Short mmCIF file of C-alpha atoms and ligand atoms in Angstrom, two decimals:
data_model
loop_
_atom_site.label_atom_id
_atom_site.label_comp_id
_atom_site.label_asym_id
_atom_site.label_seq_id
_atom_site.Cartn_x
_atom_site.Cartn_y
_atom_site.Cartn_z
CA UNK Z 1 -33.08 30.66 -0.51
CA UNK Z 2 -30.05 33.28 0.63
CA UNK Z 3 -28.72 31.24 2.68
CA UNK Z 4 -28.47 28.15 -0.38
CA UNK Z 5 -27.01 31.06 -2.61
CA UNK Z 6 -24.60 31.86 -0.03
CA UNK Z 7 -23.55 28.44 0.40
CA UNK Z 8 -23.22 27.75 -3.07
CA UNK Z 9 -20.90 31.01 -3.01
CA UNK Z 10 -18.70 29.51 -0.40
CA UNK Z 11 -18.68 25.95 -1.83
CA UNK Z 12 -17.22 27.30 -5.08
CA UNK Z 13 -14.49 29.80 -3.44
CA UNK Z 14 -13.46 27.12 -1.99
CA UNK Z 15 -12.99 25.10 -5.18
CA UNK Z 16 -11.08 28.59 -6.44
CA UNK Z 17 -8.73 28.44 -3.21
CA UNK Z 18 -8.44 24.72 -3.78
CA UNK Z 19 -6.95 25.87 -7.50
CA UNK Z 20 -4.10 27.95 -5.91
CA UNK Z 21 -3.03 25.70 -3.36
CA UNK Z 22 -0.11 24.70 -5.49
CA UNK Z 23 1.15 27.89 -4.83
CA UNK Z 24 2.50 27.13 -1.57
CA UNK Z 25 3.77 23.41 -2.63
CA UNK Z 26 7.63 22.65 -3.99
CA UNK Z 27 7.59 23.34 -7.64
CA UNK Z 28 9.76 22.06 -10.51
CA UNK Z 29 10.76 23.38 -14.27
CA UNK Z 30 9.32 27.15 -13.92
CA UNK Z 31 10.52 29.27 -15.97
CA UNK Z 32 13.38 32.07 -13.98
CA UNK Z 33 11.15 34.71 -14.83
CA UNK Z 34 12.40 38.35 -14.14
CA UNK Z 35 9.48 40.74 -14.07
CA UNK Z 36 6.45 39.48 -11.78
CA UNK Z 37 4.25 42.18 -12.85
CA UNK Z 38 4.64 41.41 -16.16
CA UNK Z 39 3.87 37.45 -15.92
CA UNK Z 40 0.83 38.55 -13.47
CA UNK Z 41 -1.01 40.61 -16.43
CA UNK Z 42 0.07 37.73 -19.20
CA UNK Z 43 -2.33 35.60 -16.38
CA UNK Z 44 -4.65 37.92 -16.81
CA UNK Z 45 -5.25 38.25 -20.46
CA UNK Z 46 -5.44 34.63 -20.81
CA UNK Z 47 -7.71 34.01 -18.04
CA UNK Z 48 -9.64 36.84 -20.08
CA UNK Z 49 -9.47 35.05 -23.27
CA UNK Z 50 -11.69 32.40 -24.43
CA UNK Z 51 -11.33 28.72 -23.68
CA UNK Z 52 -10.00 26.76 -26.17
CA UNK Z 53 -12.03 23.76 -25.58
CA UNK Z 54 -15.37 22.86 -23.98
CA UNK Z 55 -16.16 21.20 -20.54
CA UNK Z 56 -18.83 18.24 -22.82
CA UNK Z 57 -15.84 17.72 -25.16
CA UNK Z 58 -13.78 16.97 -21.96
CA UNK Z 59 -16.57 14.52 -20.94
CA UNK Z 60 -16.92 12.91 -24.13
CA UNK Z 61 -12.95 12.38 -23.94
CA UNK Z 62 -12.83 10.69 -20.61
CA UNK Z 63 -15.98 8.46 -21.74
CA UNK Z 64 -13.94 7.15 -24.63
CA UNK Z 65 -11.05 6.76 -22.61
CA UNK Z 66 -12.65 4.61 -19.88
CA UNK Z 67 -13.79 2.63 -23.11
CA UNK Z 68 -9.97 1.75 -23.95
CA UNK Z 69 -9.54 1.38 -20.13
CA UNK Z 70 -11.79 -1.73 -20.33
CA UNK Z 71 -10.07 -3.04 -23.69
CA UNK Z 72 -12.64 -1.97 -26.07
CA UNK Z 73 -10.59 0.58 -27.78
CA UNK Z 74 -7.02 2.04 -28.18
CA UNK Z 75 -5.72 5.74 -27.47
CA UNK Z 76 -3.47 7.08 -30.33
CA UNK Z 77 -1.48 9.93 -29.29
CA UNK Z 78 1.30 11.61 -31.31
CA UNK Z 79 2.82 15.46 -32.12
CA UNK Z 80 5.73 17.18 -31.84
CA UNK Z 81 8.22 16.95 -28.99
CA UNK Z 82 7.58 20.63 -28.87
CA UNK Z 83 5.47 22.72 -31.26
CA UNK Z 84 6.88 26.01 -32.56
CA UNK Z 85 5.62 29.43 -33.17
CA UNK Z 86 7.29 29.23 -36.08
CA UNK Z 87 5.57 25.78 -36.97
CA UNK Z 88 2.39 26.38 -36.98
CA UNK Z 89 2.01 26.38 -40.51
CA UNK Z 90 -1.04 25.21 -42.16
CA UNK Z 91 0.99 22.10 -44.05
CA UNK Z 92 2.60 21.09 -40.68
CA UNK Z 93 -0.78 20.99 -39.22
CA UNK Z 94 -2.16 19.48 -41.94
CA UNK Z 95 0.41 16.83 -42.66
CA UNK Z 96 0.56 16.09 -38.68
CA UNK Z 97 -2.56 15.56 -38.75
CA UNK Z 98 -2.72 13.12 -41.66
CA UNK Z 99 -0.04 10.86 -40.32
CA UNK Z 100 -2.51 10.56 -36.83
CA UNK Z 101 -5.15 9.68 -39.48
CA UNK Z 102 -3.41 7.36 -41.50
CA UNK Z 103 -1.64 5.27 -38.28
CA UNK Z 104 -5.53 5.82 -37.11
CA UNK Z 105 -6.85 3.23 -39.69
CA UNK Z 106 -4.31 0.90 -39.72
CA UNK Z 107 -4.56 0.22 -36.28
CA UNK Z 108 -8.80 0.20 -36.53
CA UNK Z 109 -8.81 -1.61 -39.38
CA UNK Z 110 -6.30 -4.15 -38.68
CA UNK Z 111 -7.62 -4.58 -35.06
CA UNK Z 112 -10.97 -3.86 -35.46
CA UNK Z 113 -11.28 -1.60 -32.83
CA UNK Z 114 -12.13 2.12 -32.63
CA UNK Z 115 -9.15 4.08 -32.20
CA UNK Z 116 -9.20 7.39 -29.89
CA UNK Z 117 -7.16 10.06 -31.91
CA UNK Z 118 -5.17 12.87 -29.82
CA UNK Z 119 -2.47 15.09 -30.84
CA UNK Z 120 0.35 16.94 -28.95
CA UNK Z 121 -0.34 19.49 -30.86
CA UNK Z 122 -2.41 23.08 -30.02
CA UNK Z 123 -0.70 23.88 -27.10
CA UNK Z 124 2.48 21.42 -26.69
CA UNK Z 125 4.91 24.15 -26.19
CA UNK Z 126 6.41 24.33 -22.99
CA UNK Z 127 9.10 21.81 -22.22
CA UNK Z 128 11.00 20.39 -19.15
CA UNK Z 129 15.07 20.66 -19.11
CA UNK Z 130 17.74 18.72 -17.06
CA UNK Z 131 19.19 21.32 -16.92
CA UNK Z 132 18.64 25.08 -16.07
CA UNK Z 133 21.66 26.44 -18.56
CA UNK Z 134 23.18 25.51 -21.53
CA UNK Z 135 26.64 25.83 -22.60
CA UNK Z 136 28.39 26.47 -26.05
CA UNK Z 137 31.98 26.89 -26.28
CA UNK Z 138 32.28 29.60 -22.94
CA UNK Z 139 29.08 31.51 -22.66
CA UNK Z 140 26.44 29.87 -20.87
CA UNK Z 141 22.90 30.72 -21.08
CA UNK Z 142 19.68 29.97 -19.91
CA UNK Z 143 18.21 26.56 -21.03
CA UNK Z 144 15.38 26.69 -23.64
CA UNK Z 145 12.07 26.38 -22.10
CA UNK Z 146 10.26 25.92 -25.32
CA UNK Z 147 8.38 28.44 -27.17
CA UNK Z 148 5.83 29.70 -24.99
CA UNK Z 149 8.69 30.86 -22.66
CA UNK Z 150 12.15 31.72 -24.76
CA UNK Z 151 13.47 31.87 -27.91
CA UNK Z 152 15.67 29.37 -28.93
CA UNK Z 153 17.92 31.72 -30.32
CA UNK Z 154 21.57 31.40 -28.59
CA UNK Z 155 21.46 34.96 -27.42
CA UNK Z 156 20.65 36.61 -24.21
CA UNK Z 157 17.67 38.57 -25.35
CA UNK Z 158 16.28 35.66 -26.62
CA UNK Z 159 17.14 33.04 -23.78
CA UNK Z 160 15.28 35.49 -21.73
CA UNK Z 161 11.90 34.44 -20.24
CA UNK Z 162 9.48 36.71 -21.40
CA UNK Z 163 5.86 36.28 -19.90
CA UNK Z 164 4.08 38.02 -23.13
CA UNK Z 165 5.14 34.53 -24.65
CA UNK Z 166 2.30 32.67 -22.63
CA UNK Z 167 0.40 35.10 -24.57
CA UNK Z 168 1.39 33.98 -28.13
CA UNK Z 169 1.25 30.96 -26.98
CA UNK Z 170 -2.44 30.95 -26.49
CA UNK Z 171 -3.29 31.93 -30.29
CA UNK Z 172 -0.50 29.87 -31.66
CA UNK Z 173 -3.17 27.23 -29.85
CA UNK Z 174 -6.17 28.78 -30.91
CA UNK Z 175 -5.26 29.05 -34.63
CA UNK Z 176 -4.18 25.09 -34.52
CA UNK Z 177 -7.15 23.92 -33.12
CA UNK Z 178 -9.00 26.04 -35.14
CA UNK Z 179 -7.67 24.57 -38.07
CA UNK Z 180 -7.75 20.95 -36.71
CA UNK Z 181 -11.38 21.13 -35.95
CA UNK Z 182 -11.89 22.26 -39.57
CA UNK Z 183 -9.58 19.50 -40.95
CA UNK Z 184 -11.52 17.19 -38.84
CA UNK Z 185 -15.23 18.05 -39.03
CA UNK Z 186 -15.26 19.68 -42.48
CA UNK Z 187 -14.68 16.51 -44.70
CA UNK Z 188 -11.21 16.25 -44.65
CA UNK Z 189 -11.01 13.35 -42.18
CA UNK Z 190 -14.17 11.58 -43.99
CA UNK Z 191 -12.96 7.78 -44.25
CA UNK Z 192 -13.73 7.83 -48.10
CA UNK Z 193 -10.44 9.90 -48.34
CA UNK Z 194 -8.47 7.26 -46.89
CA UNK Z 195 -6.13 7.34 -50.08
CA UNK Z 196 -5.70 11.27 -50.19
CA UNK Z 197 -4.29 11.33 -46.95
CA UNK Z 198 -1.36 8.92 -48.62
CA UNK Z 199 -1.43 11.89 -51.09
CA UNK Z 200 2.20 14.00 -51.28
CA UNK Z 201 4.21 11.75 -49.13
CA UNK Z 202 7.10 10.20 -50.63
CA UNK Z 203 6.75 6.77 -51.91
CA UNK Z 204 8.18 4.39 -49.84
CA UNK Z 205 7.43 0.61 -48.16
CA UNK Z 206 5.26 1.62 -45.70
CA UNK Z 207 3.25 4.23 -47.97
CA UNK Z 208 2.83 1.21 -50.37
CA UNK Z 209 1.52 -1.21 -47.76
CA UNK Z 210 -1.06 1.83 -46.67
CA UNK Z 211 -2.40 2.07 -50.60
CA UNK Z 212 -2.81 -0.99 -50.41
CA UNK Z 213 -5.09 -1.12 -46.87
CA UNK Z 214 -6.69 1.89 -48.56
CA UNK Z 215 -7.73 -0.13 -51.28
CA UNK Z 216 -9.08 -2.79 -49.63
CA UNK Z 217 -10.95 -0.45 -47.27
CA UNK Z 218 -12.25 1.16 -50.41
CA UNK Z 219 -13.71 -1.65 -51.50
CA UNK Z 220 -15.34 -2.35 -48.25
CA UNK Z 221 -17.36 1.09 -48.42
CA UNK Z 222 -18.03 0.72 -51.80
CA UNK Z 223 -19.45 -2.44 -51.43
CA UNK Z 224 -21.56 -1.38 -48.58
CA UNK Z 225 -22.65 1.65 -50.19
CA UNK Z 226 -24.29 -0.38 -52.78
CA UNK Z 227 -25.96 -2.12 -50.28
CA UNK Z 228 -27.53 1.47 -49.59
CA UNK Z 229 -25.37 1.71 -46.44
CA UNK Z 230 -25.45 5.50 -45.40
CA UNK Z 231 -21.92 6.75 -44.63
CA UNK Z 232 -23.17 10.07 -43.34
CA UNK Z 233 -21.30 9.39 -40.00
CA UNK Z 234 -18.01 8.73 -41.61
CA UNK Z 235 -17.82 12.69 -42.62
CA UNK Z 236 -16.42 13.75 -39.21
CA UNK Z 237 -14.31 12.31 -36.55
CA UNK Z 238 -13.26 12.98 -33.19
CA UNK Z 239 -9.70 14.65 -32.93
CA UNK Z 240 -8.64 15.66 -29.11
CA UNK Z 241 -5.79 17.67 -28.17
CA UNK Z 242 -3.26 17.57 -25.40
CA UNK Z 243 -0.09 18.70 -23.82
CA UNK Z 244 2.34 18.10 -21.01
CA UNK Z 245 0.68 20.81 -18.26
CA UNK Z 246 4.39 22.33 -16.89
CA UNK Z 247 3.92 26.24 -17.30
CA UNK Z 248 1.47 26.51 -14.11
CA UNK Z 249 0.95 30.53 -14.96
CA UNK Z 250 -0.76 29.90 -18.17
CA UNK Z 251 -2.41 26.15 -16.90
CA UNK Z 252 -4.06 28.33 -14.05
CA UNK Z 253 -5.70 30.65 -15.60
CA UNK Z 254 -7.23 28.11 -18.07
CA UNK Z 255 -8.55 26.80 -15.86
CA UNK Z 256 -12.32 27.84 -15.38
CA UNK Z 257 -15.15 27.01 -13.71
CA UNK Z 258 -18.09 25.36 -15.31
CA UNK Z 259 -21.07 26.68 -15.14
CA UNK Z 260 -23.24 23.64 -15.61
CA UNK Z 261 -21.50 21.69 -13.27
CA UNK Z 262 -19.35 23.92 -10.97
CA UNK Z 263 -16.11 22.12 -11.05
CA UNK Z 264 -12.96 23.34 -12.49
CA UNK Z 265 -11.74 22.13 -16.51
CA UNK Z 266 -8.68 23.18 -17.74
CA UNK Z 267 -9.83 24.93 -20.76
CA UNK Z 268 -6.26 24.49 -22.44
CA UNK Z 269 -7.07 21.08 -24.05
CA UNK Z 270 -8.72 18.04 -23.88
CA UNK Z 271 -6.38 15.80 -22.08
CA UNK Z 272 -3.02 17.32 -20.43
CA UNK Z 273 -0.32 15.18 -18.24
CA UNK Z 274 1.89 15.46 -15.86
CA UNK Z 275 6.00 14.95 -16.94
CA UNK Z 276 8.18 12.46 -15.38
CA UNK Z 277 9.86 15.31 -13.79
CA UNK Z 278 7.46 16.98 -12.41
CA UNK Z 279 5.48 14.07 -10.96
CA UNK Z 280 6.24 14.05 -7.08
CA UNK Z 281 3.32 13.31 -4.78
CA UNK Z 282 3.83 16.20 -2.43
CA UNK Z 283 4.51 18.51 -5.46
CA UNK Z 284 2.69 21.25 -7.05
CA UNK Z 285 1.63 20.01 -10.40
CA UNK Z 286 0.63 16.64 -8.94
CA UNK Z 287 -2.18 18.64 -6.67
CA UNK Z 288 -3.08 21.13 -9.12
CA UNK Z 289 -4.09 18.67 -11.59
CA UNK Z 290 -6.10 16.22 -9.01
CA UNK Z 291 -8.55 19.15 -8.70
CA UNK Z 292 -9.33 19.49 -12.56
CA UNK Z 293 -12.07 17.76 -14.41
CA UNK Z 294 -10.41 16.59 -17.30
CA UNK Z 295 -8.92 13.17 -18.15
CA UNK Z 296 -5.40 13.26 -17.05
CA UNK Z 297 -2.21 10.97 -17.80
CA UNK Z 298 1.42 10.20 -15.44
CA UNK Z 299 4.34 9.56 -17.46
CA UNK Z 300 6.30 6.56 -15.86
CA UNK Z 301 9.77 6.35 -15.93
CA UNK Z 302 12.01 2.84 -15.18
CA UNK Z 303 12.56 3.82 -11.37
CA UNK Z 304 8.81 4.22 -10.59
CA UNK Z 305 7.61 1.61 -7.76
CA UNK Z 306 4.59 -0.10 -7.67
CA UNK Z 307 3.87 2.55 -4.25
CA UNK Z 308 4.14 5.34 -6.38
CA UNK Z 309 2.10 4.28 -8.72
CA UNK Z 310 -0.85 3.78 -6.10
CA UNK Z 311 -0.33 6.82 -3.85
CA UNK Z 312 -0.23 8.28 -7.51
CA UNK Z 313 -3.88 6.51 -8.13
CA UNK Z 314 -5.19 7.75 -4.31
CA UNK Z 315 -4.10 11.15 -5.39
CA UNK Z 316 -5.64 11.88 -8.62
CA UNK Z 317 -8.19 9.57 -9.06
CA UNK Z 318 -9.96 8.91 -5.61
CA UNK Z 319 -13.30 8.47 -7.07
CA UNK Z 320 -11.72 5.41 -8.86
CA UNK Z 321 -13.24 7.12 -11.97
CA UNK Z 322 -13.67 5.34 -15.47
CA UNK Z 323 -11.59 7.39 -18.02
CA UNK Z 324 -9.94 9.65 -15.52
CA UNK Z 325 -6.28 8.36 -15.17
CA UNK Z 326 -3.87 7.05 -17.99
CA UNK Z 327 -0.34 6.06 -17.16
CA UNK Z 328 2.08 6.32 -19.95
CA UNK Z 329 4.91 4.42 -19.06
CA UNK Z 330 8.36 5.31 -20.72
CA UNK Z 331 10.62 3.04 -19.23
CA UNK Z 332 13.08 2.24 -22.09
CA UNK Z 333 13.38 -0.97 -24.46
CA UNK Z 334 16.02 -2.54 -22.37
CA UNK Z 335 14.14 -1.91 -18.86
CA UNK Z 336 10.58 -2.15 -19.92
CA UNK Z 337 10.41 -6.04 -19.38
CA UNK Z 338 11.71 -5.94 -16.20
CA UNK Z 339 10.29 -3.04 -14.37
CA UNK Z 340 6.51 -2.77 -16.11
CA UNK Z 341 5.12 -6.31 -14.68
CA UNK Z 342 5.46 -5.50 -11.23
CA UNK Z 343 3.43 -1.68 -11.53
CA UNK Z 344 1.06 -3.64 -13.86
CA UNK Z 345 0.40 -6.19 -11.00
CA UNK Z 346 0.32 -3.64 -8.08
CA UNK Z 347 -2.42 -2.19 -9.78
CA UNK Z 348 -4.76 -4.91 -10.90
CA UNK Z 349 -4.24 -6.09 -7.52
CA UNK Z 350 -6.11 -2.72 -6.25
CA UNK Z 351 -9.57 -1.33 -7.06
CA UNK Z 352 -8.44 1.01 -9.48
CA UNK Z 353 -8.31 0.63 -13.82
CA UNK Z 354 -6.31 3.27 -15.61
CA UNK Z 355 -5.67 2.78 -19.05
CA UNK Z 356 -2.23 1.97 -19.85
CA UNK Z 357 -0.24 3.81 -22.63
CA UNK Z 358 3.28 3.17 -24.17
CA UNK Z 359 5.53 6.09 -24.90
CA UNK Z 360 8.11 4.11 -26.70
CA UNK Z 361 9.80 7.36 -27.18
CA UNK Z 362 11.55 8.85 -23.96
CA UNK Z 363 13.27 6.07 -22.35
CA UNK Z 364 15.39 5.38 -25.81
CA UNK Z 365 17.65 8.97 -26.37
CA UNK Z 366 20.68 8.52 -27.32
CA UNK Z 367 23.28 11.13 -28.72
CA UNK Z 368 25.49 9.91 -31.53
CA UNK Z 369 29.23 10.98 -32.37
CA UNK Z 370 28.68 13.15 -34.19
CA UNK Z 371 26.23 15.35 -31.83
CA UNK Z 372 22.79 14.70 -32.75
CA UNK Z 373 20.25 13.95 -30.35
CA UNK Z 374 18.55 10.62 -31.47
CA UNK Z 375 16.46 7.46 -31.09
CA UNK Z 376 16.56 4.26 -32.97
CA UNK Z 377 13.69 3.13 -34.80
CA UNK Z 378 14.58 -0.54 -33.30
CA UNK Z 379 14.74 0.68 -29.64
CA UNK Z 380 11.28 1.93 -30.00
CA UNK Z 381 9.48 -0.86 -31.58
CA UNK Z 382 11.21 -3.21 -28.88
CA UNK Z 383 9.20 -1.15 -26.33
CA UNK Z 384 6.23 -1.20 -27.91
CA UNK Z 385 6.76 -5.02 -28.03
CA UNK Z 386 7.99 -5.24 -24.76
CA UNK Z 387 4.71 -2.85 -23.75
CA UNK Z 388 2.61 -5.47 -25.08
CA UNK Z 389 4.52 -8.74 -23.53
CA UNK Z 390 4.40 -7.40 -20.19
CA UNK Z 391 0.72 -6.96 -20.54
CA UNK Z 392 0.12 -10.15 -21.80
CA UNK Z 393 2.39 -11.44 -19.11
CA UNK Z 394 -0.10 -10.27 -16.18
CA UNK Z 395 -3.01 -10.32 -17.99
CA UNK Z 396 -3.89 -6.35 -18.60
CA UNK Z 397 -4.57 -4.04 -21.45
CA UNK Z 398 -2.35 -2.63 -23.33
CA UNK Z 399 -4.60 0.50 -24.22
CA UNK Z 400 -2.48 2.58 -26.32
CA UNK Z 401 0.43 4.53 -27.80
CA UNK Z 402 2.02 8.08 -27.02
CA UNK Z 403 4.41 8.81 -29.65
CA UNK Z 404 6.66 11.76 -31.41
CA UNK Z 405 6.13 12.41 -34.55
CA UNK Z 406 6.00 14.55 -37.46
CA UNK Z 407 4.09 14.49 -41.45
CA UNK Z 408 6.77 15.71 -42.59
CA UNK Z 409 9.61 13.73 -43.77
CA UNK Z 410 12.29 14.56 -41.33
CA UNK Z 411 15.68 12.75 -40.65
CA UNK Z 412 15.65 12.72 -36.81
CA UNK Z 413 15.43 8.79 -35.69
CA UNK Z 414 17.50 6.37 -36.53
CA UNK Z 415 16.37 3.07 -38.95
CA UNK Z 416 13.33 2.59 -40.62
CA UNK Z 417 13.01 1.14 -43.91
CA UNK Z 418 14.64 4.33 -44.97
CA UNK Z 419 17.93 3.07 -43.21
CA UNK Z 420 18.85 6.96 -41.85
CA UNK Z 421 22.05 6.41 -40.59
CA UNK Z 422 24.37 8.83 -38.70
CA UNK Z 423 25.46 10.76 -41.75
CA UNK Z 424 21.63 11.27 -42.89
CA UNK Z 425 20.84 12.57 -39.67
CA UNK Z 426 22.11 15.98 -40.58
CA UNK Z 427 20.18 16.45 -43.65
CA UNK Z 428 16.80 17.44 -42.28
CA UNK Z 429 16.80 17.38 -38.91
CA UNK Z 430 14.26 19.96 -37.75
CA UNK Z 431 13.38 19.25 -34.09
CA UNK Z 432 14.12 22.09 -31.36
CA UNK Z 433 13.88 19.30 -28.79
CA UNK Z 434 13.62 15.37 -29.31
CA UNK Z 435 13.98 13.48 -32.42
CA UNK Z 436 10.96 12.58 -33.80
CA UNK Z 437 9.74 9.77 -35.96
CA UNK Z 438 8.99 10.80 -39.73
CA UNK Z 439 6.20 9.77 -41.77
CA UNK Z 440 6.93 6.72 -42.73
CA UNK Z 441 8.67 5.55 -39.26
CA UNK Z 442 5.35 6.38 -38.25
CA UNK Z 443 3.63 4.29 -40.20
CA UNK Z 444 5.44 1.91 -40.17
CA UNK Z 445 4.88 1.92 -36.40
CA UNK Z 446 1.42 1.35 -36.89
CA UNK Z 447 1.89 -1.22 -38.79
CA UNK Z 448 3.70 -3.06 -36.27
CA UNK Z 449 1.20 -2.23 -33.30
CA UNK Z 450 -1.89 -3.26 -35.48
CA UNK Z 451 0.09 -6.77 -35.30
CA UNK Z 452 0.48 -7.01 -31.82
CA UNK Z 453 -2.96 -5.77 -31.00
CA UNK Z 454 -4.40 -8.35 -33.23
CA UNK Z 455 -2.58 -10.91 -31.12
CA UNK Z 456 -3.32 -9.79 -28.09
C1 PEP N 501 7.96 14.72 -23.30
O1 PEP N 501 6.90 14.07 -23.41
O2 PEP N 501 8.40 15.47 -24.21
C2 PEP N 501 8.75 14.57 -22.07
C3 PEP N 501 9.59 15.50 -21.65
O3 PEP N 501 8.55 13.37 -21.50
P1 PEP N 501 8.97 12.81 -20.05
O4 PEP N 501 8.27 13.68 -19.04
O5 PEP N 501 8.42 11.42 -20.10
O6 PEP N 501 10.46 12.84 -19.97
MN1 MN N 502 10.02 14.90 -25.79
#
């Protein structure tokens, strides 16, 4: 009996050393922190702290993904670029959470298929640079790291990495989940307020064309309620969370080991993936996250090979697990047809079925004349449309959509049936990072994808 007790013991401290091993790999997009000490009892308090989310959530999560792996349903990711501190106010929440909603039942209703719905929100703070400074006019200064490491202030206090951020960082999470799992289970999200989620958003053609799916989907439970249909179910849905996992001193210690079960979940969301930058085999983030339980996605960028892709499959999914691997590939509109086929054919050549994701969003930045940092609203539905040839092309799912975007009504991205044109960009332009699409570029968006998916 010891003896199984002590061997127990040694099997998990060896899952605990496996954890650190990252430690000693090559490492990309840390923050230049100054004071060790100080970052070492941030680690501390958060590995003290609760978890934010639960190790059957986690499972439930990679069951519905391997679900859209085999083509039965379609992920739906979308959120900020990168949250704030500052943002995490209960009508951004709320109104970021409506939009996921909203593009939510166009997609399910148009292709009748159940839609997974996960935000980059709760926890979608910390945010990978090209480079380490920035420069405006003649002082240079460290790059902005996002929120959970420096302010974005153009000072040197505030460009300074300061671990008690990580800390901040961790309620800032807490309170939007919190608030997303009331949103979500407490009759908010019930389908038979489809049209109140339409409810203070500007009018506009793509608000117009959701009244009018409302309507119709109105009818649909009305008519089914006389039947003495029982929509008890429809009260609640299932809302995950994610972020990109960069900031390895606050992934690590939220990462915990389940008692049930033994293995390690990161306890920082549902669903985390690794950055195109940080993505290299041999590197840190790559291992770390090939020893957690949770479903885990790759962002793909144009120069990826079909290799990479498979040692990347070896790597973190070796069990050839349902659910466990989504590649988002963000390869830009004028690449995507070229360089997707050939990954997409590597793959279903092999034993392995990730679900495939488009993140129309990263490959398309442009910067404008006039110094904004944009995308146009045509470059990203080309994508998606390319996303969905190329898949039709070899024959593969195209399992769903990683996008960023906002509730509010922003004027970040260019196009839309809005028309924002250079000039418009400057009146609300709100991101601290990427341009994101607004409301009704967002719907809009889904309006488009429903179409393709009903072709597919
Ligand atoms: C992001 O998702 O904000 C991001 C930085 O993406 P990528 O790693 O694809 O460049
Ligand atoms: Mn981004």
């Amino acid at each position: 009996m010891s003896l199984t007790n002590e061997a127990v013991i040694a099997a998990t401290q060896s899952v605990i050393d496996g954890l650190d091993h990252w430690r000693s790999l090559p490492i990309k997009q840390q923050p230049p922190w100054l004071d060790q000490a100080a970052v070492a009892a941030a680690s501390t308090k958060i590995a003290s702290l609760p978890p934010l989310v639960f190790a059957g959530e986690v499972d439930t999560l990679r069951e519905r993904l391997a679900v859209a792996a085999s083509g039965k349903a379609f992920l739906l990711q979308g959120g900020d670029c990168a949250e704030t501190f500052a943002g995490a106010t209960a009508d951004q929440i709320r109104n970021r959470v409506k939009t996921l909603l909203q593009m939510a039942v166009v997609l399910t209703y148009a292709a009748e298929l159940p839609v997974i719905k996960m935000g980059r929100m709760a926890g979608q703070f910390a945010k990978p640079r090209s480079s380490d400074s920035e420069t405006r006019g003649d002082v240079t200064l460290p790059a902005y790291r996002g929120d959970i490491v420096n302010g974005y202030e153009f000072t040197p206090e505030s460009r300074a990495a300061d671990p008690a951020r990580m800390v901040q960082g961790y309620h800032t999470s807490a309170s939007t989940l919190n608030l997303i799992r009331a949103f979500t289970q407490g009759g908010f999200a019930d389908l038979r307020e489809v049209h109140n989620w339409n409810k203070g958003f500007t009018s506009n053609p793509a608000n117009a064309r959701y009244e009018q799916l409302a309507r119709e989907i109105d009818r649909a439970i009305n008519f089914m309620t006389a039947c003495g249909a029982d929509f008890e179910a429809l009260k609640r849905t299932e809302f995950f969370v994610s972020h990109e996992a960069l900031l390895m001193d606050y992934e690590r210690p939220m990462t915990r080991i389940d008692s049930r079960t033994g293995t390690p979940y990161n306890t920082s969301a549902h669903f985390v993936w690794i950055g195109e930058r940080t993505r290299d085999l041999d590197g840190a983030h790559v291992d770390f996250l090939s020893r957690v339980r949770n479903p885990i996605g790759v962002k793909l960028g144009p120069t990826t090979s079909p290799d990479d892709v498979l040692q990347l499959i070896d790597k973190l999914d070796p069990h050839r697990e349902p659910g466990r691997l989504t590649f988002i590939t963000r390869m830009g509109a004028g690449k995507i047809r070229d360089a997707l086929p050939a990954l997409l054919e590597a793959v279903k050549s092999s034993d392995a079925n990730p679900l495939w994701i488009t993140d129309p969003m990263h490959g398309n930045g442009m910067t404008t004349p006039n110094g904004y940092k944009t995308r146009r609203f045509d470059d990203v539905l080309d994508e998606v449309q390319g996303f969905f040839e190329a898949h039709r092309a070899v024959g593969t799912y195209p399992g769903g959509m990683h996008v960023e975007l906002t509730g509010d009504e922003v004027t970040e991205c260019l196009g839309g049936s809005e028309m924002i044109d250079e000039e418009t960009l400057a009146t609300r332009y709100e991101s601290l990072c990427d341009p994101r699409l607004n409301h009704s570029q967002s719907l809009e968006l889904a309006f488009l994808v429903a179409e393709e998916l009903k072709r597919r």
